[in-house]
């Protein structure tokens, strides 16, 4: 029983969830505090347990041998049977069974055994010091470095924490778990991964006629629009559509009043980490930024909503003509998509795994794969997804038919 106690104590102490123990200790559980105090001195704890267990096992062997000799005589058969019986008893009752119990319910067992282990560790310290000194000397002789850092002092890495979240299916709601996992993924993303590409930016040209500007404003879905003069790379400001509507209601809409209603544009360097840009939006009290490359030319447009959607998922709002929310496989297992569709969006909505380490749009991925501007009706398979180019326009692939992969990449 004493040997089994040391075995179950060792297993439960090493298998207990230290993070849950800290949570219970903060709630005032005295048992959790005792276990944490023991785990904070793991070398002394393990030395005490191993010393006690081996002393008891050695005493048990000597006692059984003495009793066998006294009862049945001193001969080889008696000693062999006694050795076999004591070994079997130790393996079954003092090792395997207690350790299985300790591993199956480590938390309550660790709290219970800590009542006995705490005074043992305290009063057995002199003997532990002697043994640890001998062990340290042996390790130095062997040329090894003693590991003084206890396991509970090691911080959990992001990969380990991610695995813990993935395995907490019964403890954390699916939506909450998804948001936490997205938070890890956002560390590897930049504004280029979520921005609206330059070719899909809706903007106002101050060189257009007022009637054309009014027509664009009255049919605009967005509440803010970039305003340029002559060329999209020449951004002069950001217009709040509500201000433009106010000018229309007062019959004061013209190029001069429109220019006065503009606010300063907010530019974002290409390649800015997404989480960093989220902080910049918060610090600068901005909601929309224009992504520029090293030459100052516009690459795309990123909004606060784009970043938040990477964390919590897509919102239900969509602009007229935006097919992104309707990306679903047809009954025949195919779908026709725009060549400028972001690869990440296609992966998320269609359940495919196109490569995202290079090009960011389907058009770029096809050009990168084919290494040439293809004609229409050229087919290619990428990441087990068959693709057929249906329409090209200039240097741009406009429409592509995707077919559902027969073998999913994640299987």
Coordinates of C-alpha atoms in Angstrom, one line a residue:
X1 CA 0.0 0.0 0.0
X2 CA 2.8 2.4 0.8
X3 CA 4.6 1.6 -2.4
X4 CA 1.4 2.0 -4.3
X5 CA 0.9 5.4 -2.7
X6 CA 4.2 6.7 -3.9
X7 CA 3.5 5.4 -7.4
X8 CA 0.1 6.9 -7.7
X9 CA 1.5 10.2 -6.2
X10 CA 4.2 10.4 -8.8
X11 CA 2.0 9.7 -11.8
X12 CA -0.8 12.1 -10.7
X13 CA 1.6 14.9 -9.9
X14 CA 3.3 14.7 -13.3
X15 CA 0.0 14.3 -15.2
X16 CA -2.0 17.1 -13.5
X17 CA -2.9 20.1 -15.6
X18 CA -0.9 23.0 -14.2
X19 CA -2.9 25.7 -15.9
X20 CA -6.1 24.3 -14.4
X21 CA -4.4 24.1 -11.0
X22 CA -3.4 27.8 -11.2
X23 CA -7.1 28.6 -12.0
X24 CA -8.3 26.6 -9.0
X25 CA -5.7 28.1 -6.8
X26 CA -6.8 31.6 -7.8
X27 CA -10.3 30.6 -6.8
X28 CA -9.1 29.7 -3.3
X29 CA -8.7 25.9 -3.5
X30 CA -6.2 24.9 -0.8
X31 CA -5.4 21.5 -2.4
X32 CA -4.5 23.2 -5.7
X33 CA -2.1 25.5 -3.8
X34 CA -0.4 22.6 -2.1
X35 CA 0.1 20.8 -5.4
X36 CA 1.5 23.9 -7.0
X37 CA 3.9 24.4 -4.1
X38 CA 5.1 20.9 -4.5
X39 CA 5.4 21.2 -8.3
X40 CA 7.5 24.4 -7.8
X41 CA 10.2 22.2 -6.3
X42 CA 9.9 19.3 -8.6
X43 CA 13.5 18.0 -8.0
X44 CA 12.8 17.7 -4.2
X45 CA 9.3 16.2 -4.9
X46 CA 10.6 13.5 -7.3
X47 CA 13.6 12.7 -5.1
X48 CA 11.3 12.2 -2.0
X49 CA 8.9 10.0 -4.0
X50 CA 11.6 7.9 -5.5
X51 CA 13.5 7.5 -2.3
X52 CA 10.3 6.5 -0.4
X53 CA 9.2 4.1 -3.1
X54 CA 12.6 2.4 -3.5
X55 CA 13.1 2.1 0.2
X56 CA 9.7 0.5 0.6
X57 CA 10.2 -1.9 -2.3
X58 CA 13.6 -2.9 -0.9
X59 CA 12.2 -3.5 2.6
X60 CA 9.3 -5.5 1.1
X61 CA 11.8 -7.8 -0.8
X62 CA 13.9 -8.3 2.3
X63 CA 10.9 -8.9 4.5
X64 CA 9.3 -11.5 2.2
X65 CA 12.7 -13.3 1.8
X66 CA 13.2 -13.5 5.5
X67 CA 9.6 -14.8 6.1
X68 CA 10.0 -17.4 3.3
X69 CA 13.3 -18.6 4.7
X70 CA 11.9 -18.8 8.3
X71 CA 8.7 -20.6 7.2
X72 CA 10.0 -22.9 4.4
X73 CA 13.7 -23.1 4.8
X74 CA 16.7 -21.7 3.1
X75 CA 16.9 -23.3 -0.4
X76 CA 16.9 -22.1 -4.0
X77 CA 13.3 -23.1 -4.7
X78 CA 11.9 -21.1 -1.8
X79 CA 14.0 -18.0 -2.8
X80 CA 12.9 -18.3 -6.4
X81 CA 9.2 -18.6 -5.5
X82 CA 9.4 -15.7 -3.0
X83 CA 11.2 -13.5 -5.5
X84 CA 8.6 -14.2 -8.2
X85 CA 5.7 -13.6 -5.9
X86 CA 7.1 -10.3 -4.5
X87 CA 7.9 -9.1 -8.1
X88 CA 4.4 -9.9 -9.3
X89 CA 2.9 -8.1 -6.3
X90 CA 5.0 -5.0 -6.8
X91 CA 4.3 -4.9 -10.6
X92 CA 0.5 -5.3 -10.2
X93 CA -0.4 -3.7 -6.9
X94 CA 2.4 -1.1 -6.5
X95 CA 3.2 0.0 -10.0
X96 CA 0.8 -0.6 -12.9
X97 CA -2.6 -0.3 -11.1
X98 CA -1.7 2.8 -9.0
X99 CA -0.2 4.5 -12.1
X100 CA -3.2 3.9 -14.2
X101 CA -5.4 5.3 -11.5
X102 CA -3.1 8.3 -11.1
X103 CA -3.1 9.0 -14.8
X104 CA -6.9 8.6 -15.2
X105 CA -7.8 11.1 -12.4
X106 CA -4.7 13.1 -11.7
X107 CA -6.3 16.3 -10.3
X108 CA -8.2 14.9 -7.3
X109 CA -5.6 12.3 -6.5
X110 CA -2.8 14.9 -6.6
X111 CA -4.7 17.1 -4.2
X112 CA -5.3 14.2 -1.8
X113 CA -1.7 12.8 -1.9
X114 CA -0.3 16.4 -1.4
X115 CA -1.5 16.2 2.2
X116 CA 1.0 13.5 2.9
X117 CA 3.7 14.5 0.4
X118 CA 4.0 18.1 1.8
X119 CA 5.4 17.1 5.2
X120 CA 7.4 14.3 3.7
X121 CA 9.1 16.7 1.3
X122 CA 9.7 19.2 4.2
X123 CA 11.1 16.8 6.8
X124 CA 12.9 14.5 4.3
X125 CA 14.9 17.4 2.9
X126 CA 18.3 16.5 4.5
X127 CA 18.2 13.1 2.9
X128 CA 17.1 14.5 -0.4
X129 CA 20.0 17.0 -0.3
X130 CA 22.5 14.2 0.2
X131 CA 21.0 12.2 -2.7
X132 CA 20.7 15.2 -5.0
X133 CA 24.3 16.1 -4.3
X134 CA 25.4 12.7 -5.3
X135 CA 23.3 12.8 -8.5
X136 CA 24.7 16.3 -9.3
X137 CA 28.2 15.0 -8.9
X138 CA 27.5 12.0 -11.1
X139 CA 26.0 14.3 -13.8
X140 CA 29.1 16.5 -13.7
X141 CA 31.3 13.5 -14.1
X142 CA 29.3 12.4 -17.1
X143 CA 29.8 15.9 -18.6
X144 CA 26.0 16.7 -18.7
X145 CA 24.4 19.9 -17.6
X146 CA 21.8 19.7 -14.8
X147 CA 18.4 20.9 -15.9
X148 CA 17.2 23.2 -13.2
X149 CA 14.2 24.7 -14.9
X150 CA 11.0 23.0 -13.8
X151 CA 8.4 22.1 -16.4
X152 CA 5.8 24.4 -14.9
X153 CA 8.1 27.3 -15.5
X154 CA 8.2 26.8 -19.2
X155 CA 5.8 29.0 -21.1
X156 CA 3.4 27.4 -23.6
X157 CA 4.4 28.1 -27.2
X158 CA 1.8 29.4 -29.7
X159 CA 1.8 26.0 -31.4
X160 CA 1.1 24.2 -28.1
X161 CA -1.6 26.6 -27.2
X162 CA -3.2 26.2 -30.6
X163 CA -3.2 22.4 -30.1
X164 CA -4.8 22.8 -26.7
X165 CA -7.6 24.9 -28.2
X166 CA -8.2 22.4 -31.0
X167 CA -8.5 19.6 -28.4
X168 CA -10.9 21.6 -26.2
X169 CA -14.0 20.7 -28.2
X170 CA -16.1 20.0 -25.2
X171 CA -15.0 23.0 -23.1
X172 CA -15.0 25.9 -25.6
X173 CA -17.9 26.7 -28.0
X174 CA -17.1 26.2 -31.6
X175 CA -17.5 29.9 -32.5
X176 CA -15.2 31.0 -29.7
X177 CA -12.6 28.3 -30.7
X178 CA -12.7 29.5 -34.3
X179 CA -12.0 33.1 -33.3
X180 CA -9.1 32.1 -31.1
X181 CA -7.6 30.0 -33.9
X182 CA -8.1 32.9 -36.3
X183 CA -6.2 35.1 -33.9
X184 CA -3.2 32.8 -34.3
X185 CA -3.5 32.7 -38.1
X186 CA -3.6 36.5 -38.3
X187 CA 0.0 36.7 -37.0
X188 CA 1.1 35.3 -40.4
X189 CA -1.0 37.5 -42.6
X190 CA -0.3 41.0 -44.1
X191 CA -2.6 43.6 -45.4
X192 CA -1.9 42.3 -48.9
X193 CA -3.7 39.1 -48.0
X194 CA -7.1 40.8 -47.2
X195 CA -7.0 44.0 -49.2
X196 CA -9.3 44.8 -52.1
X197 CA -7.0 44.7 -55.2
X198 CA -6.4 47.9 -57.1
X199 CA -8.6 46.8 -60.1
X200 CA -11.6 46.3 -57.8
X201 CA -11.4 49.6 -55.9
X202 CA -14.4 51.8 -56.4
X203 CA -13.3 55.4 -56.4
X204 CA -14.3 58.8 -57.7
X205 CA -12.4 60.7 -60.4
X206 CA -12.5 64.5 -59.9
X207 CA -11.9 65.0 -63.6
X208 CA -15.3 63.4 -64.3
X209 CA -18.4 65.4 -65.0
X210 CA -20.6 66.3 -62.0
X211 CA -23.5 64.3 -63.4
X212 CA -21.3 61.2 -63.7
X213 CA -20.1 61.7 -60.1
X214 CA -23.7 62.1 -58.8
X215 CA -24.7 59.0 -60.6
X216 CA -21.9 57.0 -59.1
X217 CA -22.6 58.4 -55.6
X218 CA -26.3 57.6 -55.7
X219 CA -25.7 54.0 -56.7
X220 CA -22.7 53.5 -54.4
X221 CA -22.9 50.9 -51.7
X222 CA -20.0 52.1 -49.6
X223 CA -20.1 55.0 -47.1
X224 CA -16.6 56.2 -47.9
X225 CA -14.8 56.4 -51.3
X226 CA -11.3 57.2 -52.3
X227 CA -11.1 60.2 -54.6
X228 CA -8.4 60.6 -57.2
X229 CA -7.6 63.0 -60.0
X230 CA -6.9 61.6 -63.4
X231 CA -5.2 58.5 -62.2
X232 CA -5.9 56.1 -59.3
X233 CA -2.4 56.5 -58.1
X234 CA -3.0 60.2 -57.6
X235 CA -5.3 60.0 -54.5
X236 CA -6.3 63.4 -53.2
X237 CA -8.6 62.3 -50.3
X238 CA -11.4 60.2 -48.9
X239 CA -15.0 61.3 -49.3
X240 CA -17.7 60.4 -46.9
X241 CA -20.7 59.8 -49.0
X242 CA -23.0 61.4 -46.4
X243 CA -21.2 64.7 -46.9
X244 CA -21.7 64.5 -50.7
X245 CA -25.4 63.8 -50.1
X246 CA -25.6 66.9 -47.9
X247 CA -24.0 69.0 -50.7
X248 CA -26.6 67.6 -53.2
X249 CA -29.5 68.5 -50.8
X250 CA -28.3 72.1 -50.6
X251 CA -27.7 72.2 -54.4
X252 CA -24.0 73.0 -53.7
X253 CA -22.5 70.0 -55.4
X254 CA -19.5 70.9 -57.6
X255 CA -15.8 70.1 -57.9
X256 CA -14.7 72.8 -55.5
X257 CA -17.2 71.9 -52.7
X258 CA -16.4 68.2 -53.2
X259 CA -12.7 68.8 -52.8
X260 CA -13.3 70.8 -49.6
X261 CA -15.3 67.9 -48.2
X262 CA -12.4 65.4 -48.6
X263 CA -10.4 64.2 -45.6
X264 CA -6.7 63.2 -45.7
X265 CA -6.1 59.8 -47.1
X266 CA -4.5 57.2 -44.8
X267 CA -1.7 55.2 -46.5
X268 CA -0.5 51.8 -45.4
X269 CA 2.8 50.3 -46.5
X270 CA 2.5 47.1 -48.5
X271 CA 3.4 44.0 -46.4
X272 CA 2.3 45.5 -43.1
X273 CA 1.4 42.6 -40.7
X274 CA -2.4 42.4 -40.3
X275 CA -2.4 42.5 -36.5
X276 CA 0.0 45.5 -36.5
X277 CA -2.4 47.3 -38.9
X278 CA -5.3 46.6 -36.6
X279 CA -3.4 48.4 -33.9
X280 CA -2.6 51.3 -36.2
X281 CA -6.3 51.6 -37.1
X282 CA -7.1 51.9 -33.4
X283 CA -4.3 54.3 -32.6
X284 CA -5.0 56.6 -35.6
X285 CA -8.8 56.3 -35.3
X286 CA -9.0 55.2 -39.0
X287 CA -11.3 52.6 -40.7
X288 CA -9.9 52.6 -44.2
X289 CA -6.4 52.7 -45.6
X290 CA -4.8 52.7 -49.1
X291 CA -2.0 50.1 -49.5
X292 CA 1.0 51.5 -51.3
X293 CA 4.1 49.8 -52.6
X294 CA 7.7 51.0 -52.3
X295 CA 7.2 53.4 -55.2
X296 CA 4.1 55.0 -53.7
X297 CA 1.7 53.5 -56.1
X298 CA -1.7 52.1 -55.0
X299 CA -1.7 48.3 -54.5
X300 CA -5.1 48.0 -52.9
X301 CA -7.5 49.1 -50.2
X302 CA -7.9 47.6 -46.7
X303 CA -10.6 48.4 -44.2
X304 CA -11.1 47.7 -40.5
X305 CA -14.0 45.4 -41.5
X306 CA -11.6 43.3 -43.6
X307 CA -9.4 42.6 -40.6
X308 CA -12.2 41.9 -38.2
X309 CA -13.7 39.4 -40.7
X310 CA -10.5 37.5 -40.5
X311 CA -11.2 37.1 -36.8
X312 CA -14.9 36.6 -36.5
X313 CA -15.9 35.5 -40.0
X314 CA -17.7 37.2 -42.9
X315 CA -20.4 39.7 -42.3
X316 CA -23.7 39.5 -44.1
X317 CA -23.4 42.9 -45.9
X318 CA -22.3 42.9 -49.5
X319 CA -22.1 45.3 -52.3
X320 CA -24.3 45.1 -55.4
X321 CA -22.8 42.6 -57.8
X322 CA -20.5 41.1 -55.2
X323 CA -20.7 37.4 -55.6
X324 CA -18.4 36.5 -52.8
X325 CA -21.1 35.5 -50.4
X326 CA -22.7 33.3 -53.0
X327 CA -19.6 31.1 -53.6
X328 CA -21.1 27.6 -53.6
X329 CA -20.6 24.6 -55.7
X330 CA -23.3 24.0 -58.2
X331 CA -25.1 20.6 -58.4
X332 CA -22.8 19.4 -61.1
X333 CA -19.8 20.1 -58.8
X334 CA -18.5 23.2 -60.7
X335 CA -18.5 27.0 -60.1
X336 CA -17.6 30.0 -62.3
X337 CA -15.6 32.6 -60.4
X338 CA -14.0 35.9 -61.3
X339 CA -10.2 35.8 -62.0
X340 CA -9.6 38.6 -59.4
X341 CA -11.2 36.6 -56.6
X342 CA -8.8 36.3 -53.6
X343 CA -7.4 32.8 -53.1
X344 CA -8.0 32.9 -49.3
X345 CA -11.7 33.6 -49.9
X346 CA -12.0 30.8 -52.4
X347 CA -10.3 28.4 -50.0
X348 CA -12.6 29.5 -47.1
X349 CA -15.9 29.4 -49.0
X350 CA -15.3 26.4 -51.2
X351 CA -13.4 24.2 -48.9
X352 CA -10.4 23.8 -51.1
X353 CA -6.7 24.4 -50.4
X354 CA -5.1 26.4 -53.2
X355 CA -1.6 27.6 -52.3
X356 CA -1.5 31.0 -50.6
X357 CA 2.3 31.4 -50.2
X358 CA 2.7 33.2 -53.6
X359 CA 0.0 34.9 -55.6
X360 CA -3.0 36.3 -53.8
X361 CA -5.6 36.1 -56.5
X362 CA -6.8 33.3 -58.8
X363 CA -5.6 35.3 -61.8
X364 CA -2.1 35.6 -60.3
X365 CA -2.0 31.9 -59.3
X366 CA -2.9 30.8 -62.9
X367 CA -0.3 33.2 -64.4
X368 CA 2.3 32.0 -62.0
X369 CA 1.5 28.3 -62.7
X370 CA 1.3 28.6 -66.5
X371 CA 4.2 31.2 -66.7
X372 CA 2.4 32.8 -69.7
X373 CA -0.8 34.6 -70.5
X374 CA -3.1 31.8 -71.6
X375 CA -5.9 31.8 -74.1
X376 CA -9.5 30.9 -73.2
X377 CA -10.5 27.3 -72.7
X378 CA -7.1 26.3 -71.4
X379 CA -7.4 23.8 -68.5
X380 CA -5.0 23.2 -65.6
X381 CA -5.2 21.3 -62.3
X382 CA -3.8 23.1 -59.1
X383 CA -4.0 21.4 -55.7
X384 CA -6.3 18.8 -57.0
X385 CA -8.7 21.5 -58.3
X386 CA -9.4 21.3 -62.1
X387 CA -9.7 24.8 -63.6
X388 CA -10.8 26.0 -67.1
X389 CA -10.1 29.5 -68.2
X390 CA -13.3 30.8 -69.8
X391 CA -12.5 34.4 -70.6
X392 CA -9.5 36.6 -70.8
X393 CA -9.3 40.4 -71.3
X394 CA -5.9 41.9 -72.1
X395 CA -3.5 40.8 -69.5
X396 CA -6.2 39.6 -67.1
X397 CA -8.0 36.3 -66.7
X398 CA -11.6 37.4 -66.2
X399 CA -13.6 34.1 -65.7
X400 CA -12.6 30.7 -64.6
X401 CA -14.6 27.5 -64.1
X402 CA -13.5 25.5 -61.0
X403 CA -14.5 21.8 -60.5
X404 CA -14.9 20.2 -57.1
X405 CA -11.8 18.1 -56.4
X406 CA -12.5 14.3 -56.3
X407 CA -9.9 13.9 -53.6
X408 CA -10.0 16.7 -51.1
X409 CA -6.5 18.2 -50.3
X410 CA -7.2 17.9 -46.5
X411 CA -7.9 14.2 -46.6

